[in-house]
CSV table of C-alpha atoms in Angstrom, one decimal:
chain,number,residue,atom,x,y,z
H,1,UNK,CA,92.0,56.8,-25.3
H,2,UNK,CA,91.5,58.8,-22.1
H,3,UNK,CA,88.7,56.5,-21.2
H,4,UNK,CA,90.9,53.4,-21.7
H,5,UNK,CA,93.7,54.9,-19.5
H,6,UNK,CA,91.3,55.7,-16.7
H,7,UNK,CA,89.8,52.2,-16.9
H,8,UNK,CA,93.2,50.5,-16.7
H,9,UNK,CA,94.1,52.2,-13.4
H,10,UNK,CA,91.6,50.4,-11.2
H,11,UNK,CA,92.4,47.1,-12.9
H,12,UNK,CA,96.2,47.6,-12.2
H,13,UNK,CA,95.4,48.5,-8.6
H,14,UNK,CA,93.3,45.3,-8.2
H,15,UNK,CA,96.1,43.2,-9.7
H,16,UNK,CA,98.7,44.8,-7.3
H,17,UNK,CA,96.5,44.0,-4.3
H,18,UNK,CA,96.0,40.5,-5.4
H,19,UNK,CA,99.8,40.0,-6.0
H,20,UNK,CA,100.7,41.1,-2.4
H,21,UNK,CA,98.6,39.3,0.2
H,22,UNK,CA,97.7,41.0,3.5
H,23,UNK,CA,99.5,40.3,6.8
H,24,UNK,CA,96.5,38.2,8.0
H,25,UNK,CA,96.4,36.1,4.8
H,26,UNK,CA,100.2,35.6,5.0
H,27,UNK,CA,100.0,34.4,8.6
H,28,UNK,CA,97.1,32.0,7.7
H,29,UNK,CA,99.1,30.6,4.8
H,30,UNK,CA,102.2,30.1,7.0
H,31,UNK,CA,100.2,28.2,9.6
H,32,UNK,CA,98.4,26.1,6.9
H,33,UNK,CA,101.8,25.2,5.3
H,34,UNK,CA,103.3,24.3,8.7
H,35,UNK,CA,100.2,22.2,9.6
H,36,UNK,CA,100.4,20.4,6.2
H,37,UNK,CA,104.1,19.8,6.7
H,38,UNK,CA,103.6,18.4,10.2
H,39,UNK,CA,100.4,16.3,9.6
H,40,UNK,CA,101.2,12.7,9.0
H,41,UNK,CA,99.9,10.7,6.0
H,42,UNK,CA,96.4,9.3,6.2
H,43,UNK,CA,97.6,5.8,7.0
H,44,UNK,CA,99.8,7.1,9.8
H,45,UNK,CA,97.0,9.1,11.2
H,46,UNK,CA,94.8,6.0,11.5
H,47,UNK,CA,97.6,4.2,13.2
H,48,UNK,CA,98.0,6.9,15.8
H,49,UNK,CA,94.3,7.1,16.4
H,50,UNK,CA,94.3,3.3,16.9
H,51,UNK,CA,97.3,3.4,19.3
H,52,UNK,CA,95.8,6.2,21.4
H,53,UNK,CA,92.4,4.5,21.5
H,54,UNK,CA,94.1,1.3,22.7
H,55,UNK,CA,96.0,3.2,25.4
H,56,UNK,CA,93.1,5.2,26.8
H,57,UNK,CA,89.8,3.5,25.7
H,58,UNK,CA,88.5,7.0,25.1
H,59,UNK,CA,85.9,7.6,22.3
H,60,UNK,CA,87.4,7.8,18.8
H,61,UNK,CA,86.0,11.3,18.3
H,62,UNK,CA,87.9,12.5,21.4
H,63,UNK,CA,91.0,10.7,20.5
H,64,UNK,CA,91.1,12.3,17.0
H,65,UNK,CA,90.4,15.8,18.5
H,66,UNK,CA,93.2,15.5,20.9
H,67,UNK,CA,95.7,14.3,18.3
H,68,UNK,CA,94.7,17.2,16.0
H,69,UNK,CA,95.0,19.7,18.9
H,70,UNK,CA,98.4,18.4,19.7
H,71,UNK,CA,99.7,18.2,16.1
H,72,UNK,CA,99.6,14.4,16.2
H,73,UNK,CA,102.0,14.1,19.1
H,74,UNK,CA,100.6,10.9,20.7
H,75,UNK,CA,102.2,11.5,24.2
H,76,UNK,CA,100.9,15.1,24.4
H,77,UNK,CA,97.5,13.9,23.1
H,78,UNK,CA,97.3,11.3,25.9
H,79,UNK,CA,97.9,13.9,28.5
H,80,UNK,CA,95.3,16.1,26.9
H,81,UNK,CA,92.8,13.3,27.0
H,82,UNK,CA,93.4,12.7,30.7
H,83,UNK,CA,92.9,16.4,31.5
H,84,UNK,CA,89.7,16.5,29.4
H,85,UNK,CA,88.4,13.3,31.0
H,86,UNK,CA,89.0,14.4,34.6
H,87,UNK,CA,87.0,17.6,33.9
H,88,UNK,CA,84.2,15.6,32.4
H,89,UNK,CA,84.3,13.0,35.2
H,90,UNK,CA,83.7,15.8,37.8
H,91,UNK,CA,80.8,17.1,35.8
H,92,UNK,CA,79.2,13.6,35.7
H,93,UNK,CA,79.7,12.8,39.4
H,94,UNK,CA,76.1,13.9,40.2
H,95,UNK,CA,74.5,11.5,37.8
H,96,UNK,CA,72.7,8.4,39.1
H,97,UNK,CA,74.9,5.3,39.1
H,98,UNK,CA,72.8,2.2,39.8
H,99,UNK,CA,74.6,-0.5,37.8
H,100,UNK,CA,78.0,-2.0,38.7
H,101,UNK,CA,79.6,-5.0,40.4
H,102,UNK,CA,80.4,-6.4,43.8
H,103,UNK,CA,84.1,-7.4,44.2
H,104,UNK,CA,85.3,-9.9,46.8
H,105,UNK,CA,88.7,-10.5,48.2
H,106,UNK,CA,89.4,-13.2,50.8
H,107,UNK,CA,92.2,-14.4,53.1
H,108,UNK,CA,92.1,-16.9,55.9
H,109,UNK,CA,89.3,-16.0,58.3
H,110,UNK,CA,88.5,-12.7,56.6
H,111,UNK,CA,86.6,-11.5,53.5
H,112,UNK,CA,86.1,-8.0,52.1
H,113,UNK,CA,83.4,-7.0,49.7
H,114,UNK,CA,82.9,-3.6,48.0
H,115,UNK,CA,80.2,-2.2,45.6
H,116,UNK,CA,81.5,-0.2,42.7
H,117,UNK,CA,78.7,1.6,40.8
H,118,UNK,CA,78.5,2.9,37.2
H,119,UNK,CA,75.6,4.1,35.0
H,120,UNK,CA,75.3,1.3,32.6
H,121,UNK,CA,75.7,-2.5,32.4
H,122,UNK,CA,78.0,-1.9,29.4
H,123,UNK,CA,80.7,-0.3,31.6
H,124,UNK,CA,80.4,-2.9,34.3
H,125,UNK,CA,81.5,-5.5,31.7
H,126,UNK,CA,84.6,-3.4,30.8
H,127,UNK,CA,87.9,-5.0,31.9
H,128,UNK,CA,89.3,-1.8,33.3
H,129,UNK,CA,86.2,-1.2,35.5
H,130,UNK,CA,86.5,-4.9,36.7
H,131,UNK,CA,90.2,-4.5,37.4
H,132,UNK,CA,89.5,-1.4,39.5
H,133,UNK,CA,86.7,-3.2,41.5
H,134,UNK,CA,89.0,-6.2,42.3
H,135,UNK,CA,91.8,-3.8,43.3
H,136,UNK,CA,89.5,-1.9,45.7
H,137,UNK,CA,88.3,-5.2,47.3
H,138,UNK,CA,91.9,-6.2,47.9
H,139,UNK,CA,92.6,-2.8,49.5
H,140,UNK,CA,89.5,-3.1,51.7
H,141,UNK,CA,90.8,-6.5,53.0
H,142,UNK,CA,93.9,-4.7,54.4
H,143,UNK,CA,91.8,-2.2,56.5
H,144,UNK,CA,92.4,-2.9,60.2
H,145,UNK,CA,89.5,-3.4,62.5
H,146,UNK,CA,89.6,-0.4,64.9
H,147,UNK,CA,87.3,-2.1,67.4
H,148,UNK,CA,88.1,-4.9,69.7
H,149,UNK,CA,85.6,-7.2,67.9
H,150,UNK,CA,87.5,-10.2,66.6
H,151,UNK,CA,84.6,-11.5,64.5
H,152,UNK,CA,81.5,-10.0,62.8
H,153,UNK,CA,80.8,-7.6,60.0
H,154,UNK,CA,82.6,-4.3,59.8
H,155,UNK,CA,81.4,-1.4,57.6
H,156,UNK,CA,84.2,0.1,55.5
H,157,UNK,CA,82.8,3.3,54.0
H,158,UNK,CA,84.2,5.1,50.9
H,159,UNK,CA,85.6,7.8,53.2
H,160,UNK,CA,87.9,5.3,54.9
H,161,UNK,CA,89.3,4.1,51.6
H,162,UNK,CA,89.5,7.1,49.3
H,163,UNK,CA,92.9,8.5,50.4
H,164,UNK,CA,94.6,5.1,50.7
H,165,UNK,CA,97.3,4.1,48.2
H,166,UNK,CA,96.3,1.7,45.4
H,167,UNK,CA,98.6,-0.1,43.0
H,168,UNK,CA,96.9,-0.8,39.7
H,169,UNK,CA,98.4,-3.4,37.3
H,170,UNK,CA,96.4,-3.1,34.1
H,171,UNK,CA,98.0,-2.4,30.7
H,172,UNK,CA,95.8,0.7,30.3
H,173,UNK,CA,95.9,2.0,33.8
H,174,UNK,CA,98.9,1.1,36.0
H,175,UNK,CA,101.0,2.5,38.8
H,176,UNK,CA,100.5,3.8,42.3
H,177,UNK,CA,97.8,6.3,43.0
H,178,UNK,CA,95.1,7.0,45.6
H,179,UNK,CA,91.7,5.2,45.5
H,180,UNK,CA,90.0,8.6,44.8
H,181,UNK,CA,92.3,9.4,41.9
H,182,UNK,CA,91.9,5.9,40.4
H,183,UNK,CA,88.1,6.1,40.5
H,184,UNK,CA,88.2,9.5,38.9
H,185,UNK,CA,90.6,8.3,36.1
H,186,UNK,CA,88.4,5.3,35.3
H,187,UNK,CA,85.3,7.5,35.3
H,188,UNK,CA,87.1,9.7,32.7
H,189,UNK,CA,88.1,6.7,30.6
H,190,UNK,CA,84.6,5.2,30.7
H,191,UNK,CA,82.7,8.5,30.2
H,192,UNK,CA,80.3,7.7,33.1
H,193,UNK,CA,79.9,8.4,36.7
H,194,UNK,CA,81.9,5.7,38.6
H,195,UNK,CA,81.4,5.6,42.4
H,196,UNK,CA,82.6,3.5,45.3
H,197,UNK,CA,79.4,3.1,47.2
H,198,UNK,CA,80.2,0.9,50.2
H,199,UNK,CA,82.3,-1.8,51.6
H,200,UNK,CA,82.2,-4.5,54.3
H,201,UNK,CA,84.6,-6.8,56.0
H,202,UNK,CA,83.6,-10.1,57.7
H,203,UNK,CA,86.0,-11.8,60.1
H,204,UNK,CA,85.8,-15.1,61.9
H,205,UNK,CA,87.8,-17.6,63.8
H,206,UNK,CA,85.7,-20.4,62.3
H,207,UNK,CA,85.1,-21.4,58.7
H,208,UNK,CA,84.2,-18.6,56.3
H,209,UNK,CA,82.4,-19.4,53.0
H,210,UNK,CA,81.4,-17.1,50.2
H,211,UNK,CA,79.2,-17.2,47.0
H,212,UNK,CA,78.9,-14.8,44.1
H,213,UNK,CA,75.9,-14.8,41.8
H,214,UNK,CA,76.1,-13.7,38.1
H,215,UNK,CA,79.9,-13.7,38.2
H,216,UNK,CA,81.7,-12.5,35.0
H,217,UNK,CA,85.0,-13.7,36.5
H,218,UNK,CA,86.3,-15.0,39.8
H,219,UNK,CA,85.9,-12.4,42.6
H,220,UNK,CA,83.1,-10.5,40.9
H,221,UNK,CA,79.3,-10.7,40.9
H,222,UNK,CA,76.0,-8.9,41.3
H,223,UNK,CA,74.8,-10.6,44.4
H,224,UNK,CA,77.0,-12.0,47.3
H,225,UNK,CA,76.4,-14.3,50.2
H,226,UNK,CA,78.9,-14.6,53.0
H,227,UNK,CA,78.6,-17.0,55.9
H,228,UNK,CA,80.7,-18.2,58.8
H,229,UNK,CA,80.3,-21.5,60.7
H,230,UNK,CA,81.5,-22.0,64.2
H,231,UNK,CA,82.4,-25.3,65.8
H,232,UNK,CA,84.6,-26.5,68.7
H,233,UNK,CA,86.8,-28.7,66.5
H,234,UNK,CA,86.4,-28.3,62.8
H,235,UNK,CA,90.0,-29.1,61.8
H,236,UNK,CA,89.4,-32.8,61.3
H,237,UNK,CA,86.2,-32.3,59.2
H,238,UNK,CA,87.2,-29.1,57.4
H,239,UNK,CA,86.0,-30.4,54.0
H,240,UNK,CA,82.5,-31.1,55.3
H,241,UNK,CA,82.3,-27.7,56.9
H,242,UNK,CA,83.5,-25.9,53.8
H,243,UNK,CA,81.0,-27.9,51.6
H,244,UNK,CA,78.0,-27.1,53.8
H,245,UNK,CA,79.2,-23.5,54.3
H,246,UNK,CA,79.4,-22.9,50.5
H,247,UNK,CA,75.9,-24.4,50.1
H,248,UNK,CA,74.6,-22.1,52.9
H,249,UNK,CA,76.3,-19.0,51.3
H,250,UNK,CA,74.4,-19.9,48.1
H,251,UNK,CA,71.2,-20.4,50.1
H,252,UNK,CA,71.6,-16.9,51.6
H,253,UNK,CA,71.8,-15.4,48.1
H,254,UNK,CA,68.7,-17.3,46.9
H,255,UNK,CA,66.5,-17.2,50.0
H,256,UNK,CA,67.2,-13.6,51.2
H,257,UNK,CA,67.0,-14.2,55.0
H,258,UNK,CA,66.8,-11.2,57.2
H,259,UNK,CA,67.5,-12.7,60.6
H,260,UNK,CA,69.7,-15.6,61.9
H,261,UNK,CA,67.3,-17.0,64.5
H,262,UNK,CA,63.7,-16.4,65.7
H,263,UNK,CA,65.1,-14.8,68.9
H,264,UNK,CA,67.0,-12.2,66.8
H,265,UNK,CA,63.9,-10.9,65.0
H,266,UNK,CA,63.4,-7.3,66.0
H,267,UNK,CA,60.4,-6.4,68.1
H,268,UNK,CA,59.6,-3.6,65.5
H,269,UNK,CA,59.5,-6.2,62.7
H,270,UNK,CA,57.3,-8.5,64.7
H,271,UNK,CA,54.8,-5.8,65.7
H,272,UNK,CA,54.6,-4.5,62.1
H,273,UNK,CA,54.0,-8.0,60.7
H,274,UNK,CA,51.5,-9.0,63.3
H,275,UNK,CA,49.5,-5.8,62.7
H,276,UNK,CA,49.4,-6.5,59.0
H,277,UNK,CA,48.3,-10.1,59.5
H,278,UNK,CA,45.7,-9.2,62.1
H,279,UNK,CA,44.2,-6.6,59.7
H,280,UNK,CA,44.0,-9.2,56.9
H,281,UNK,CA,42.4,-11.8,59.2
H,282,UNK,CA,39.8,-9.4,60.5
H,283,UNK,CA,38.6,-8.7,57.0
H,284,UNK,CA,37.4,-12.3,56.8
H,285,UNK,CA,34.7,-11.6,59.4
H,286,UNK,CA,35.5,-14.6,61.5
H,287,UNK,CA,35.4,-14.8,65.3
H,288,UNK,CA,38.2,-13.3,67.5
H,289,UNK,CA,39.5,-16.8,68.5
H,290,UNK,CA,39.7,-17.8,64.8
H,291,UNK,CA,41.5,-14.6,63.9
H,292,UNK,CA,44.1,-15.2,66.6
H,293,UNK,CA,44.7,-18.7,65.3
H,294,UNK,CA,45.1,-17.4,61.8
H,295,UNK,CA,47.6,-14.7,62.9
H,296,UNK,CA,49.7,-17.3,64.8
H,297,UNK,CA,49.7,-19.6,61.8
H,298,UNK,CA,50.8,-16.9,59.5
H,299,UNK,CA,53.5,-15.7,61.9
H,300,UNK,CA,55.0,-19.2,61.7
H,301,UNK,CA,55.0,-18.8,57.9
H,302,UNK,CA,56.7,-15.4,58.4
H,303,UNK,CA,59.5,-16.9,60.4
H,304,UNK,CA,60.0,-19.5,57.7
H,305,UNK,CA,60.4,-16.7,55.2
H,306,UNK,CA,62.8,-14.4,57.0
H,307,UNK,CA,64.7,-16.4,59.6
H,308,UNK,CA,67.7,-18.3,58.2
H,309,UNK,CA,67.5,-21.3,60.5
H,310,UNK,CA,63.8,-21.7,59.9
H,311,UNK,CA,64.0,-21.6,56.1
H,312,UNK,CA,63.8,-24.7,53.9
H,313,UNK,CA,67.3,-25.6,52.6
H,314,UNK,CA,67.4,-24.7,48.9
H,315,UNK,CA,69.6,-27.7,48.0
H,316,UNK,CA,67.3,-30.1,49.7
H,317,UNK,CA,63.9,-28.6,50.6
H,318,UNK,CA,63.0,-31.6,52.8
H,319,UNK,CA,65.3,-30.2,55.4
H,320,UNK,CA,65.3,-26.9,57.2
H,321,UNK,CA,68.6,-25.1,57.8
H,322,UNK,CA,68.3,-25.9,61.5
H,323,UNK,CA,68.0,-29.6,60.7
H,324,UNK,CA,70.9,-29.4,58.3
H,325,UNK,CA,73.1,-28.0,61.0
H,326,UNK,CA,72.0,-30.7,63.4
H,327,UNK,CA,73.0,-33.4,60.9
H,328,UNK,CA,76.3,-31.7,60.3
H,329,UNK,CA,77.0,-31.6,64.1
H,330,UNK,CA,76.5,-35.3,64.3
H,331,UNK,CA,78.9,-35.8,61.3
H,332,UNK,CA,81.8,-33.7,62.8
H,333,UNK,CA,81.2,-34.9,66.4
H,334,UNK,CA,80.7,-31.4,67.9
H,335,UNK,CA,78.0,-28.7,67.7
H,336,UNK,CA,78.0,-26.5,64.6
H,337,UNK,CA,76.3,-23.2,64.4
H,338,UNK,CA,76.1,-20.2,62.0
H,339,UNK,CA,78.1,-17.4,63.6
H,340,UNK,CA,77.2,-14.7,61.0
H,341,UNK,CA,75.7,-14.3,57.6
H,342,UNK,CA,75.7,-11.4,55.2
H,343,UNK,CA,73.9,-10.7,51.9
H,344,UNK,CA,74.6,-7.9,49.5
H,345,UNK,CA,73.2,-6.9,46.1
H,346,UNK,CA,74.2,-4.3,43.5
H,347,UNK,CA,71.9,-1.2,43.7
H,348,UNK,CA,69.8,-2.4,46.6
H,349,UNK,CA,68.2,0.6,48.4
H,350,UNK,CA,70.1,3.0,46.1
H,351,UNK,CA,67.1,5.4,45.6
H,352,UNK,CA,66.3,5.4,49.3
H,353,UNK,CA,69.9,6.0,50.3
H,354,UNK,CA,70.7,8.6,47.7
H,355,UNK,CA,71.6,11.2,50.4
H,356,UNK,CA,73.6,8.8,52.6
H,357,UNK,CA,75.0,6.1,50.4
H,358,UNK,CA,77.4,4.8,53.1
H,359,UNK,CA,74.5,3.5,55.3
H,360,UNK,CA,74.6,-0.3,55.2
H,361,UNK,CA,71.5,-1.9,53.6
H,362,UNK,CA,72.9,-5.4,53.3
H,363,UNK,CA,71.5,-8.0,55.7
H,364,UNK,CA,73.8,-9.2,58.4
H,365,UNK,CA,73.2,-11.4,61.4
């Protein structure tokens, strides 16, 4: 009997301990009961996840994590996602962004074009990214020319745009903010490095024509050609000037000219090309006179490749651009000449310009 009584005591003590939970266990159970009471039903959870995903375009994993963290309060979760995204966006700002789009905005006698970069082609197809790009181009169009130059190509670097006010009108990102904050917020939503790389504005008193290649929607593309035509009296033949101007802007995109006329080819470019051609000709073992003739013949070919007015017109290769302008001058009854041209492509020179991305690499006359 003594043995039985002594055996019952530990058992009773164990039962007493089990009947009265510790303070830690009690706290845990309270939180668990509170969480269970506040957590919505499974169907409602899915609805909240879907709503927040539609609002923010954030990954589902992040959406759910923020909702759980904020006890399924969708407004608090949306703020939490923005905070997380901005932190992540700053961490990703050093990553290479070689994809993206060009965005073009145009008014009478003036056109602005910007390059907005991202890391993948997938993000460049996103409607929020595209909306931002178009908004930035419209903002660049409003930048005043600080110089006295009434026509030509003006560089508009990111530093001159970042602190300007920007009004966004997209269902998922709207309201007034700065250019810098808008880019940061879109980067957070996309989960990639998003970067305004460069911008340019072309102004003219003549006829301004533009062309965008690989265009997902009006005003966007991956390659752009801008060209201005100058004439003494173009008002009576505006349709003809605009038609030829549009075709020449497309020509600029396709033919990649570097200079407007032979006279504008830089001496450095000529010396470099002549040296290469001479070295190639000398390897044939021919006489000096024959080598000189070969070099001159190939220099003519070089002009046809890089000088806009010497190139064969892509719409009708039986004409050169110079001949096309001559024919147009006869049609309108006054001399027509190309005042300026400009070509720009997404990602061109991006590796070479990694340290100084605002340096223009597009070709302008």
